[in-house]
mmCIF file of C-alpha atoms and ligand atoms in Angstrom:
data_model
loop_
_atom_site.group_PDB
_atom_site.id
_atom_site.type_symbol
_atom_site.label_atom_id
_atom_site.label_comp_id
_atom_site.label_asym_id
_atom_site.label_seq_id
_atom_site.Cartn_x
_atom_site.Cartn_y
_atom_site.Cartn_z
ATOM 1 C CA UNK A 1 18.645 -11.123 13.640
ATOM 2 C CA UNK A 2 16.631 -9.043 11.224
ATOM 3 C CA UNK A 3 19.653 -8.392 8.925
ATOM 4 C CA UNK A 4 20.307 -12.437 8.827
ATOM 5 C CA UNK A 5 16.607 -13.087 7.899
ATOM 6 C CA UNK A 6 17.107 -10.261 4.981
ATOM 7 C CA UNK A 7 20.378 -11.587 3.880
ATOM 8 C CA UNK A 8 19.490 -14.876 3.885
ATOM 9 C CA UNK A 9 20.227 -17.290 0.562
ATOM 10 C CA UNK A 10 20.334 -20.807 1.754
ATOM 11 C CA UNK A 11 17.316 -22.595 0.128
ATOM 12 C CA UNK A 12 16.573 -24.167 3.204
ATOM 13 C CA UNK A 13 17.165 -21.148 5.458
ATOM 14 C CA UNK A 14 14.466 -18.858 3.225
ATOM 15 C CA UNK A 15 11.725 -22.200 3.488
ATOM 16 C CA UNK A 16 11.945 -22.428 7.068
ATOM 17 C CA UNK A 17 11.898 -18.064 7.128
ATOM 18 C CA UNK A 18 8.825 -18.085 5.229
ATOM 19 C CA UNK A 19 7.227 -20.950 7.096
ATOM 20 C CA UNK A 20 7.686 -19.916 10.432
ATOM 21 C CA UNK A 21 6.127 -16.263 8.752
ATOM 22 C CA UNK A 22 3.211 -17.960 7.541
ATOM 23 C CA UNK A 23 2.499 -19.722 11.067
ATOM 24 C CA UNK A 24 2.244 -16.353 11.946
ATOM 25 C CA UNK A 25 -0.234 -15.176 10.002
ATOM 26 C CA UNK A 26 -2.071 -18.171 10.619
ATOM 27 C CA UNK A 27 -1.905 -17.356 14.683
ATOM 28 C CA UNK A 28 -3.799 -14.195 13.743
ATOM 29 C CA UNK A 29 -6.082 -14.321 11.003
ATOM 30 C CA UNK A 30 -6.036 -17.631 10.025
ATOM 31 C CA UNK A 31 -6.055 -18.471 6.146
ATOM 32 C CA UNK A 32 -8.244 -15.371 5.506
ATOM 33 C CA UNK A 33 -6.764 -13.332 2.446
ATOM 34 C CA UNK A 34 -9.003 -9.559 3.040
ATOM 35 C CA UNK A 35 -9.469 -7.581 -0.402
ATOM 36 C CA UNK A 36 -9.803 -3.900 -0.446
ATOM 37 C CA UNK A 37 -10.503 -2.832 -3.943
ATOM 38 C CA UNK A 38 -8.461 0.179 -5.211
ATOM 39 C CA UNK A 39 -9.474 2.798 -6.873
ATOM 40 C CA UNK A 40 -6.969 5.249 -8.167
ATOM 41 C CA UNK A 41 -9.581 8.291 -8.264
ATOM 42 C CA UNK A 42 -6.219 10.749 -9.900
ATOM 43 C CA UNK A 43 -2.907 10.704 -11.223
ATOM 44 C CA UNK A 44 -2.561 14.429 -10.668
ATOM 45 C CA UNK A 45 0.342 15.287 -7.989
ATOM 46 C CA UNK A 46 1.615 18.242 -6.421
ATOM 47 C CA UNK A 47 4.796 16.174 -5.237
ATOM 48 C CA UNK A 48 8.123 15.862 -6.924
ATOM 49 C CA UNK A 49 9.324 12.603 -5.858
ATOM 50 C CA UNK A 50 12.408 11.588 -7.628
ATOM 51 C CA UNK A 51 11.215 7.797 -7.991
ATOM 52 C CA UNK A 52 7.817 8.181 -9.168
ATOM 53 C CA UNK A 53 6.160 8.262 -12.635
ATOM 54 C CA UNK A 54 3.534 10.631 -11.898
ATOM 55 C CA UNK A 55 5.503 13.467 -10.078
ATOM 56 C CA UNK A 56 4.527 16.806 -11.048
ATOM 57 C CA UNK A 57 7.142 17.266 -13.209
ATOM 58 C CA UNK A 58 6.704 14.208 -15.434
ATOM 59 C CA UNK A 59 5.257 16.235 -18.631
ATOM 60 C CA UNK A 60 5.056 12.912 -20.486
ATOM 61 C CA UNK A 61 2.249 11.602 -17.914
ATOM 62 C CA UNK A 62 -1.052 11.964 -19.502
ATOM 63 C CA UNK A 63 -2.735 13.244 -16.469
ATOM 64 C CA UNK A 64 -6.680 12.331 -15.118
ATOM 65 C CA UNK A 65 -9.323 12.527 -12.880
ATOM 66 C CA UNK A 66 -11.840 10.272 -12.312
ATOM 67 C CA UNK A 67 -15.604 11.348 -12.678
ATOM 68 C CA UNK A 68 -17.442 11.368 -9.361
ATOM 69 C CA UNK A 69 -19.702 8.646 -11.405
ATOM 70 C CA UNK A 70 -16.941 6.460 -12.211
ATOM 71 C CA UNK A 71 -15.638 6.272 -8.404
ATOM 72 C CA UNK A 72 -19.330 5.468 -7.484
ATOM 73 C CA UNK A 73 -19.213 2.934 -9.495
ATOM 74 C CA UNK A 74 -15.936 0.861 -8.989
ATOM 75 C CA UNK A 75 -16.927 1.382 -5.395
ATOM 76 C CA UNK A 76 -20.300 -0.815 -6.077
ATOM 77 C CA UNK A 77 -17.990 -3.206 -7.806
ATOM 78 C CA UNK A 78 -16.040 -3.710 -4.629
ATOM 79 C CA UNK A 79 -19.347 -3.767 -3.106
ATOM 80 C CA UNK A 80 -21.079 -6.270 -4.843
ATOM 81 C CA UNK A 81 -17.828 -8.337 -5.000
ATOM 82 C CA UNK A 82 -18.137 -8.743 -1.289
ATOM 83 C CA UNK A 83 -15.272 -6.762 -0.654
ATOM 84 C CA UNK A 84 -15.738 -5.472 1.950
ATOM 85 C CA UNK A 85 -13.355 -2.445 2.119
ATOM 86 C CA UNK A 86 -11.989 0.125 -0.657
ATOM 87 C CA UNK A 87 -8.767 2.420 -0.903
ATOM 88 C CA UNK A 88 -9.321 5.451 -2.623
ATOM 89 C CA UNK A 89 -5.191 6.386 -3.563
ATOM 90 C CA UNK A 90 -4.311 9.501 -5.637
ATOM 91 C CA UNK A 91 -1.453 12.015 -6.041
ATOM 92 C CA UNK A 92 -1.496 14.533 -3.552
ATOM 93 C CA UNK A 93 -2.581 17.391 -3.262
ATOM 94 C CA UNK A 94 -4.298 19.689 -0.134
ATOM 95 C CA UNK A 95 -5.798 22.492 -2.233
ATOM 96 C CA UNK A 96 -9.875 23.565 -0.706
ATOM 97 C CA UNK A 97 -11.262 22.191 -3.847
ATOM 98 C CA UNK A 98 -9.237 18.678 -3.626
ATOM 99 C CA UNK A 99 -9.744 18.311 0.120
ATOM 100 C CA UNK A 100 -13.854 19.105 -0.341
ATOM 101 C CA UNK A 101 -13.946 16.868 -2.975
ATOM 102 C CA UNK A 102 -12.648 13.874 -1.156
ATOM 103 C CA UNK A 103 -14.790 14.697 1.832
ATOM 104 C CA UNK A 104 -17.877 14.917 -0.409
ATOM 105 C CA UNK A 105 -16.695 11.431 -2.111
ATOM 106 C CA UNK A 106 -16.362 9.580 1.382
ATOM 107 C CA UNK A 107 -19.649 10.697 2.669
ATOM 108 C CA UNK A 108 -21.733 9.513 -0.504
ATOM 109 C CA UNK A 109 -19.662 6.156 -0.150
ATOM 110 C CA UNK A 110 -20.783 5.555 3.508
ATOM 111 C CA UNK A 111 -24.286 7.120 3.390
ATOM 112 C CA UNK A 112 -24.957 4.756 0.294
ATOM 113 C CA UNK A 113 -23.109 1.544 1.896
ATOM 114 C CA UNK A 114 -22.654 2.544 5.864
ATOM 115 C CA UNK A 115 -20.663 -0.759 7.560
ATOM 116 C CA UNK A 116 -20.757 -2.692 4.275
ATOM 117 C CA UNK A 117 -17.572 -0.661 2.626
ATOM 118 C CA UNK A 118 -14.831 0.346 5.221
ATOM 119 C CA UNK A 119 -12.724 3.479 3.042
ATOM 120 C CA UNK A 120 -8.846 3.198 3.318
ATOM 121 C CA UNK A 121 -7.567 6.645 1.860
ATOM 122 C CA UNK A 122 -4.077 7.334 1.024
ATOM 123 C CA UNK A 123 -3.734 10.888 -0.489
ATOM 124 C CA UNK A 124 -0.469 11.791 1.225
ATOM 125 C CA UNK A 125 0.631 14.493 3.404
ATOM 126 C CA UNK A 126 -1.947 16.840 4.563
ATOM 127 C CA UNK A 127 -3.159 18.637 8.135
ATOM 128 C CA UNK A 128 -4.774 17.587 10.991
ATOM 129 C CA UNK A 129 -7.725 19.612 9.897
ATOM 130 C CA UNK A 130 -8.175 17.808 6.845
ATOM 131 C CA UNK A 131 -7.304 14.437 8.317
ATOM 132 C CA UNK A 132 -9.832 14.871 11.125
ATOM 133 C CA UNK A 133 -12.366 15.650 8.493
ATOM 134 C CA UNK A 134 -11.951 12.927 6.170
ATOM 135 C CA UNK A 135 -12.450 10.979 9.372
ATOM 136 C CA UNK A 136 -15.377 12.351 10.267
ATOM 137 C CA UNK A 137 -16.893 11.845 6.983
ATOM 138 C CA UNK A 138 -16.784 8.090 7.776
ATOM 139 C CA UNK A 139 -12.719 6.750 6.344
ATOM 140 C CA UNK A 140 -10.725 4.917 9.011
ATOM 141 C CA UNK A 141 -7.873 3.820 7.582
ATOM 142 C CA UNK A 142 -5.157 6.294 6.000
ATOM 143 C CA UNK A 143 -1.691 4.389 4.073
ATOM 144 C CA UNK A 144 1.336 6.901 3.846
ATOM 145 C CA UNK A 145 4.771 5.151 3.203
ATOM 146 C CA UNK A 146 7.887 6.594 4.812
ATOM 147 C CA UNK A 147 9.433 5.465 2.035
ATOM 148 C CA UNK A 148 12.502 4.960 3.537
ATOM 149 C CA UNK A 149 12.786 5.286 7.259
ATOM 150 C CA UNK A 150 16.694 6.385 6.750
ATOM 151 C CA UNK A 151 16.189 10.474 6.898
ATOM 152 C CA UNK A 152 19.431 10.692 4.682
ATOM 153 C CA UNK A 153 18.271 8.135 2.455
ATOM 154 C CA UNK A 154 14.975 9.895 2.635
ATOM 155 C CA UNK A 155 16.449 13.274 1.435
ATOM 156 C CA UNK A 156 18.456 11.736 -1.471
ATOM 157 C CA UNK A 157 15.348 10.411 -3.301
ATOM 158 C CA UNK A 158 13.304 13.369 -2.380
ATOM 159 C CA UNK A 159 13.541 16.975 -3.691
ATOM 160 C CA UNK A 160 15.084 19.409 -1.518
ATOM 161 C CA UNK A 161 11.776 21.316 0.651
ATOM 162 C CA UNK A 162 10.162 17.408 1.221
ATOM 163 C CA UNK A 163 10.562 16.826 4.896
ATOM 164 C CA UNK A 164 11.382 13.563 6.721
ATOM 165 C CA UNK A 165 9.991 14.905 10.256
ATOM 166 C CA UNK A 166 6.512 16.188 8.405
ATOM 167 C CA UNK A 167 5.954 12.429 6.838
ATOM 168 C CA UNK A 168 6.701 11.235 10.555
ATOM 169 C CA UNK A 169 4.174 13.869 11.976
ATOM 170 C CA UNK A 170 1.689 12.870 9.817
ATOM 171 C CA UNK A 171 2.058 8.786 10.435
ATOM 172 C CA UNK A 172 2.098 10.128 14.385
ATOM 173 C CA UNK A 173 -0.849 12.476 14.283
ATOM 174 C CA UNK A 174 -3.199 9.386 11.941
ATOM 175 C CA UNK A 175 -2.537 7.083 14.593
ATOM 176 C CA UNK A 176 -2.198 9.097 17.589
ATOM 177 C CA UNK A 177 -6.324 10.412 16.111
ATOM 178 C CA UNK A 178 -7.636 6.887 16.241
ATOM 179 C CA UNK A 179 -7.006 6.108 12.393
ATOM 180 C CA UNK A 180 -6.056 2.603 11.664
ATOM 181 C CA UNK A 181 -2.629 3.813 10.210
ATOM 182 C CA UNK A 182 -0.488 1.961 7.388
ATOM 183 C CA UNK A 183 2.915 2.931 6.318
ATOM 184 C CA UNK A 184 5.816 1.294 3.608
ATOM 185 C CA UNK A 185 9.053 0.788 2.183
ATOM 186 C CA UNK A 186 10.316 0.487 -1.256
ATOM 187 C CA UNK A 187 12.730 -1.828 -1.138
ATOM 188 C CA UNK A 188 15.701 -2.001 -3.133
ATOM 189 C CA UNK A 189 16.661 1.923 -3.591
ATOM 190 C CA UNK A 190 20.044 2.765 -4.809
ATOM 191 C CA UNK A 191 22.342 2.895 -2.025
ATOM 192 C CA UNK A 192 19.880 1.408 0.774
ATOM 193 C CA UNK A 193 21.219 -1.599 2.556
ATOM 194 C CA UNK A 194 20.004 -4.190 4.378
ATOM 195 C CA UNK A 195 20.415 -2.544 7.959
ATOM 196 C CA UNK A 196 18.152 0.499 6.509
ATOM 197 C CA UNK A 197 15.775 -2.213 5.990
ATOM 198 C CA UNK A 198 15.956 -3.749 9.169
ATOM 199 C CA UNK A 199 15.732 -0.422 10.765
ATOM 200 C CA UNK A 200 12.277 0.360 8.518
ATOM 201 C CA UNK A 201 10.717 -2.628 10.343
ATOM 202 C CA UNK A 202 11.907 -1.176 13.510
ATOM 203 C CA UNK A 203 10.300 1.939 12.766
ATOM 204 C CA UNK A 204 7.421 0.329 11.888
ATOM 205 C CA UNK A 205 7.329 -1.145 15.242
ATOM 206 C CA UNK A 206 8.114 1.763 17.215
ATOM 207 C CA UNK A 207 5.832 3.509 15.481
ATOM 208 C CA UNK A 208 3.285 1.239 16.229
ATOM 209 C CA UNK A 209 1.676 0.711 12.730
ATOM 210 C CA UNK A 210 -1.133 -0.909 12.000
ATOM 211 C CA UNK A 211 -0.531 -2.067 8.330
ATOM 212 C CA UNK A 212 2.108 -2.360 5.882
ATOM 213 C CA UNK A 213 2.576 -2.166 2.658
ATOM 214 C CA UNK A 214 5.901 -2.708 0.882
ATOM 215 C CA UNK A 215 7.237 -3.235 -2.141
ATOM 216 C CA UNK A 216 10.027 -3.689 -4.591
ATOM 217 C CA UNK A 217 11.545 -0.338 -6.602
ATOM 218 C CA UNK A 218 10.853 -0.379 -9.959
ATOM 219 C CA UNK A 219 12.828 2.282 -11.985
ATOM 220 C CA UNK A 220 10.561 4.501 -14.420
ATOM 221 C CA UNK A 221 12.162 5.612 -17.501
ATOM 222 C CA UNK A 222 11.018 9.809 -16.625
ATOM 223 C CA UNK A 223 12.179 10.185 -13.229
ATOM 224 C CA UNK A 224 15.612 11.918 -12.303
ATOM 225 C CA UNK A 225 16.058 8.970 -9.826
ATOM 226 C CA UNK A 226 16.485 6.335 -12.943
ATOM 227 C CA UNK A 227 18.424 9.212 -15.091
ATOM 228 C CA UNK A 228 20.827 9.252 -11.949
ATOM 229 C CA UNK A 229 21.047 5.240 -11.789
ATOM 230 C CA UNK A 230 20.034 3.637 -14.521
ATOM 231 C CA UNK A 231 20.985 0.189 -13.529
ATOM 232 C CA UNK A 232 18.972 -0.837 -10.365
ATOM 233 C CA UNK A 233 17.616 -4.797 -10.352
ATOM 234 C CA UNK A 234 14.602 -4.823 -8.597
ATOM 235 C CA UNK A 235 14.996 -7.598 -6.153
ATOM 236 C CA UNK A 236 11.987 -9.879 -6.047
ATOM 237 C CA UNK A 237 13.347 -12.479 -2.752
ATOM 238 C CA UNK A 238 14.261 -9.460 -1.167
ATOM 239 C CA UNK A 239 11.244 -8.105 -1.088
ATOM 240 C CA UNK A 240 9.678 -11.573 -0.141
ATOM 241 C CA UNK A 241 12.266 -11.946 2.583
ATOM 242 C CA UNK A 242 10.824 -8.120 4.049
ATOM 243 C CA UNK A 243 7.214 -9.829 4.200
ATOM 244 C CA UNK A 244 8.316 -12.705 6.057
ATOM 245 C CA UNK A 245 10.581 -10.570 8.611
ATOM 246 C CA UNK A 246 7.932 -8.009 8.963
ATOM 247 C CA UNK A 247 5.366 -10.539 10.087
ATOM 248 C CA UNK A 248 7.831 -12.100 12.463
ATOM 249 C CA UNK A 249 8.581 -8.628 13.818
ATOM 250 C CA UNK A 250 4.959 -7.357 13.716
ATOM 251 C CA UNK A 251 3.120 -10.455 14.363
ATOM 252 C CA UNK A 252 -0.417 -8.873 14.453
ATOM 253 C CA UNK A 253 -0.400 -6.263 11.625
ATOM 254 C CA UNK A 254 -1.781 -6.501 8.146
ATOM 255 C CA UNK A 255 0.505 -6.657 5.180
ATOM 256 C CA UNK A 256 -0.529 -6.408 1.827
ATOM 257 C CA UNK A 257 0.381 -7.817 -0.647
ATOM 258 C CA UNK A 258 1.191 -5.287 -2.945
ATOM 259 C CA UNK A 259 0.771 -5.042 -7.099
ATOM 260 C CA UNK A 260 4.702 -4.109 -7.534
ATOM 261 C CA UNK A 261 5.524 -7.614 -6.648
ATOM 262 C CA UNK A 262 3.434 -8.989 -9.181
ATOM 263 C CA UNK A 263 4.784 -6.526 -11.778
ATOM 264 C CA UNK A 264 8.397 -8.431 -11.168
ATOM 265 C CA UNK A 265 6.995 -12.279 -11.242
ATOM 266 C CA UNK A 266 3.323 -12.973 -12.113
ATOM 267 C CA UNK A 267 2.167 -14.995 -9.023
ATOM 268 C CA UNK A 268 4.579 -12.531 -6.858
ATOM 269 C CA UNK A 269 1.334 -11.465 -4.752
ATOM 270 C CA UNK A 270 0.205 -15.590 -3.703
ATOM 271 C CA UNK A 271 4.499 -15.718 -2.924
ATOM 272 C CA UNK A 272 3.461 -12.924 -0.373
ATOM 273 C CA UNK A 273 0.619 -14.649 1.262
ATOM 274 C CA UNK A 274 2.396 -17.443 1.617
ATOM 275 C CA UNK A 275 5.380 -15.644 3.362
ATOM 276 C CA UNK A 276 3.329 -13.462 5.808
ATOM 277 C CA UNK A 277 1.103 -10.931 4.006
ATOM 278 C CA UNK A 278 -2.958 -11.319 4.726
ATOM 279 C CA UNK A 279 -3.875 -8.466 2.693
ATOM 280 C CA UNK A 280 -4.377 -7.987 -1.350
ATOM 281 C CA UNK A 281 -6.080 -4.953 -3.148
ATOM 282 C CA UNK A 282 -7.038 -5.591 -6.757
ATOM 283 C CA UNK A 283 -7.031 -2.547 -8.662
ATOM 284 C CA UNK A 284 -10.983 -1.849 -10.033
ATOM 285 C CA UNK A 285 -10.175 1.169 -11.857
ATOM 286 C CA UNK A 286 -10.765 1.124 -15.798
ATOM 287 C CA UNK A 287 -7.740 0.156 -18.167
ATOM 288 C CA UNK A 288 -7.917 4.021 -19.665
ATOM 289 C CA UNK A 289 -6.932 5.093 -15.942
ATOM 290 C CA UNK A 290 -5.126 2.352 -14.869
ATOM 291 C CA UNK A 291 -2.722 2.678 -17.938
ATOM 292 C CA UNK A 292 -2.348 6.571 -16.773
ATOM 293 C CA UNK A 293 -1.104 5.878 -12.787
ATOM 294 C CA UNK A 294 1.818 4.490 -13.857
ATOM 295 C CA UNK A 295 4.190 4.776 -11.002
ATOM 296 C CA UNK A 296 7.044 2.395 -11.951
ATOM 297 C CA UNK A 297 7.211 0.283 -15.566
ATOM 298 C CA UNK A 298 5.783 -2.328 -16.099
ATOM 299 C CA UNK A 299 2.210 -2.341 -14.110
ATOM 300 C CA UNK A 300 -0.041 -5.468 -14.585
ATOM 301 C CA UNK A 301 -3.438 -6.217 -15.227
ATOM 302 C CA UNK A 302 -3.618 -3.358 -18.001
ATOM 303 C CA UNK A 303 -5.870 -5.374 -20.641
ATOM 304 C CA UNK A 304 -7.313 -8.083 -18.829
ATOM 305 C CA UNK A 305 -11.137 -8.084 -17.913
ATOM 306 C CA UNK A 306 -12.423 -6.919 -14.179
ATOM 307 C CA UNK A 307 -13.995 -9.770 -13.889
ATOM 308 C CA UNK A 308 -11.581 -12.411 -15.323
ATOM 309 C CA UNK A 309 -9.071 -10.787 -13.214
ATOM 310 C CA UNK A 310 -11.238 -11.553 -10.048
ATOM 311 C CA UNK A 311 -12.107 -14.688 -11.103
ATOM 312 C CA UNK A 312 -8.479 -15.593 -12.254
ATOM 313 C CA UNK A 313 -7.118 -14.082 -8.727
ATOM 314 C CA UNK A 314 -9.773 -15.677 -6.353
ATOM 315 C CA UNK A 315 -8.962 -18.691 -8.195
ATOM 316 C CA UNK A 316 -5.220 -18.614 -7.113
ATOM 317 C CA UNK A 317 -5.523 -17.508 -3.796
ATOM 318 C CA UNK A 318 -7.486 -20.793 -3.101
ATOM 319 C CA UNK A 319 -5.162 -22.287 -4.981
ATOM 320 C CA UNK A 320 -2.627 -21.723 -2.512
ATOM 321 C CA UNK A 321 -4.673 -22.938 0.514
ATOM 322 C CA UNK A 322 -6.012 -19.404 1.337
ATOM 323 C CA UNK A 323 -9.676 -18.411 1.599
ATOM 324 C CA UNK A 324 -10.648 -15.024 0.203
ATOM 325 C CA UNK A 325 -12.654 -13.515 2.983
ATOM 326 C CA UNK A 326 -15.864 -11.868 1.909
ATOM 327 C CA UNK A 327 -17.781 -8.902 3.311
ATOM 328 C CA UNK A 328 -15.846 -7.809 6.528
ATOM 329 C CA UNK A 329 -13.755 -4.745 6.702
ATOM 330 C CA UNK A 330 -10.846 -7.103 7.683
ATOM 331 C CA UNK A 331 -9.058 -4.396 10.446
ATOM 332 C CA UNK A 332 -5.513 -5.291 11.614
ATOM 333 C CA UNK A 333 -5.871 -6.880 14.910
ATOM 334 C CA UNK A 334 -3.134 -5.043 16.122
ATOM 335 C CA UNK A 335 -5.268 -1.608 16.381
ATOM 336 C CA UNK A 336 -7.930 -3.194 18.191
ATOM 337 C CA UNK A 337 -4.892 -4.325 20.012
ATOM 338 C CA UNK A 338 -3.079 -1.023 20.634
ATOM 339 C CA UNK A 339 -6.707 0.978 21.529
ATOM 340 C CA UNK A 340 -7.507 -1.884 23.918
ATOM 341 C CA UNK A 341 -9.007 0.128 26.869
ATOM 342 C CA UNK A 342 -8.188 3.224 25.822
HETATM 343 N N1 5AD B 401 8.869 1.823 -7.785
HETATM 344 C C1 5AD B 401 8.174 1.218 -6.807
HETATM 345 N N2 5AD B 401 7.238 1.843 -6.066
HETATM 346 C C2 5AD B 401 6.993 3.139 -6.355
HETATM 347 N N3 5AD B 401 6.148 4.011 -5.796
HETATM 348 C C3 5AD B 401 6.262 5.178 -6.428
HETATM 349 N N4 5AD B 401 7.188 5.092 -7.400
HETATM 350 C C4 5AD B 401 7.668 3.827 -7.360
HETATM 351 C C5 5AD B 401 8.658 3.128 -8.091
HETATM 352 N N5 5AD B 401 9.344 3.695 -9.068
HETATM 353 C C6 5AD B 401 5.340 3.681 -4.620
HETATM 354 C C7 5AD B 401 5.691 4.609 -3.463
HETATM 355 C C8 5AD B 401 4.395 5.304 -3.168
HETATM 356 C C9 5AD B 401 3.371 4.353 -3.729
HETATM 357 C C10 5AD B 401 2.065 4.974 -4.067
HETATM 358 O O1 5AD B 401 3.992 3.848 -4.894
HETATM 359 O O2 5AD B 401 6.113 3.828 -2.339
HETATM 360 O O3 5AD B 401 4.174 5.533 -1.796
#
């Protein structure tokens, strides 16, 4: 069933997919679009993943951190843009000094806004020490892709030493700790087929994930994994058709709708909504940084105005017959679900 909905090309067939998806979403959080404003706080990595821009081993990546200032502040823009929730997303790395530093950042966030800013984090792979402290300083959500859920598949776009089982303890141990807990897919990796991607939504369901976000691969000009196969089409529908199936799976989940698909076709992210996703994170750092995380070609939003970009974006979503929601952390109903009595 799952591999029909993702191979599906019949006009008609992908409508009635993506309305039956949207129904969905409607059954659980009605029109409600929730924003969580993202702030890439550091495009330095430890990680050598073969797809990504900012791996350590991309020399050509002029690196950054962002001033302890300048996170304080795009975190009062998504506060005063009745936001509601932020992401703070970086490269990873667990060394004392990066692992205090996040700590420090989450508690000034909460002590300054409390219940008015939930904090999403997604800083990769680190231990249940850290984890369990970056709870306690107040974050409650925590995004780390599987990438793909294929462990072969996995290993070929990995370098040798990444594990497959770690990335699965760590998605286990964030949810099994009472983290709202996200994971993802690219979609479209050289070799993956359409069963791997039916199987990721399976392992997002037996995983019991709260949140997804997925998107399309995008090949970056300094990675080995475009020097090894230079000709990959991102597919856009595909993608779409992983929303819709995903919500249909997952029913209850939030699923963002995520800036690679609007890198591929302009309103890509409204598509989303209308296909299943509930979920859309404008990015709120400055152009100079935003220019910098480049993970894939191609990123949007690079010269436009905060503001205007808001504007332009609330704009469309209501467009579309959604209603940006304002000032709520906007939690998956599925983890209030899945704790229910617990
Ligand atoms: N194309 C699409 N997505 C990418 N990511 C990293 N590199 C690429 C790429 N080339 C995604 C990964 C990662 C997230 C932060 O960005 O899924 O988890």
């Amino acid at each position: 069933m799952l591999v029909r909905m993702l191979s599906m090309s019949d006009p008609d067939d992908v409508r009635r997919l993506y309305a039956l998806a949207y129904a969905q979403k409607l059954r659980v959080t009605g029109r409600y679009v929730f924003f969580r404003g993202l702030i890439e706080v550091s495009n330095v990595c430890a990680r050598n993943c073969l797809y990504c821009g900012i791996r350590a081993g991309n020399g050509r990546a002029a690196r950054y951190t962002m001033s302890d200032e300048d996170i304080l502040a795009a975190a009062d823009t998504a506060f005063r843009s009745h936001f509601g929730s932020i992401v703070l997303q970086g490269g990873e790395r667990s060394d004392a000094a990066f692992v205090d530093w996040i700590e420090r950042l989450v508690t000034s966030i909460k002590a300054k806004y409390g219940t008015g800013l939930g904090i999403t984090l997604s800083l990769g792979e680190q231990t249940p020490e850290t984890y369990d402290r970056w709870k306690r300083a107040g974050a409650h959500r925590y995004l780390i892709r599987i990438e793909s859920s294929d462990p072969d598949l996995f290993a070929r776009i990995h370098p040798a030493g990444q594990s497959y089982d770690n990335r699965v303890a760590c998605i286990d141990y964030l949810s099994a700790s009472g983290w709202q807990t996200g994971s993802g897919v690219m979609i479209g990796l050289p070799g993956q087929t359409v069963g791997n991607l039916a199987d990721d939504l399976l392992f997002f369901r037996d995983h019991n994930l709260d949140m997804i976000g997925m998107g399309p691969y995008i090949p970056h000009p300094d990675t080995p994994l475009t020097q090894a196969c230079p000709d990959v089409r991102p597919d856009f529908h595909l993608a779409i058709r992983m929303v819709a199936a995903a919500r249909l799976l997952l029913k209850d989940v939030n699923i963002a709708a995520t800036t690679a698909l609007q890198t591929l076709v302009p309103d890509g992210r409204e598509q989303a909504l209308l296909a299943g996703a509930n979920v859309i994170m404008p990015n709120l750092g400055d152009p100079q940084y935003k220019r910098k995380y480049s993970l894939y070609e191609g990123k949007p939003d690079l010269n436009d105005g905060l503001d205007n970009c808001l504007n332009s974006l609330c704009s469309s979503i209501r467009a579309i017959g959604e209603i940006p929601s304002q000032d709520v952390y906007g939690d998956p109903v599925h983890f209030a679900t899945r704790t229910a009595g617990r």
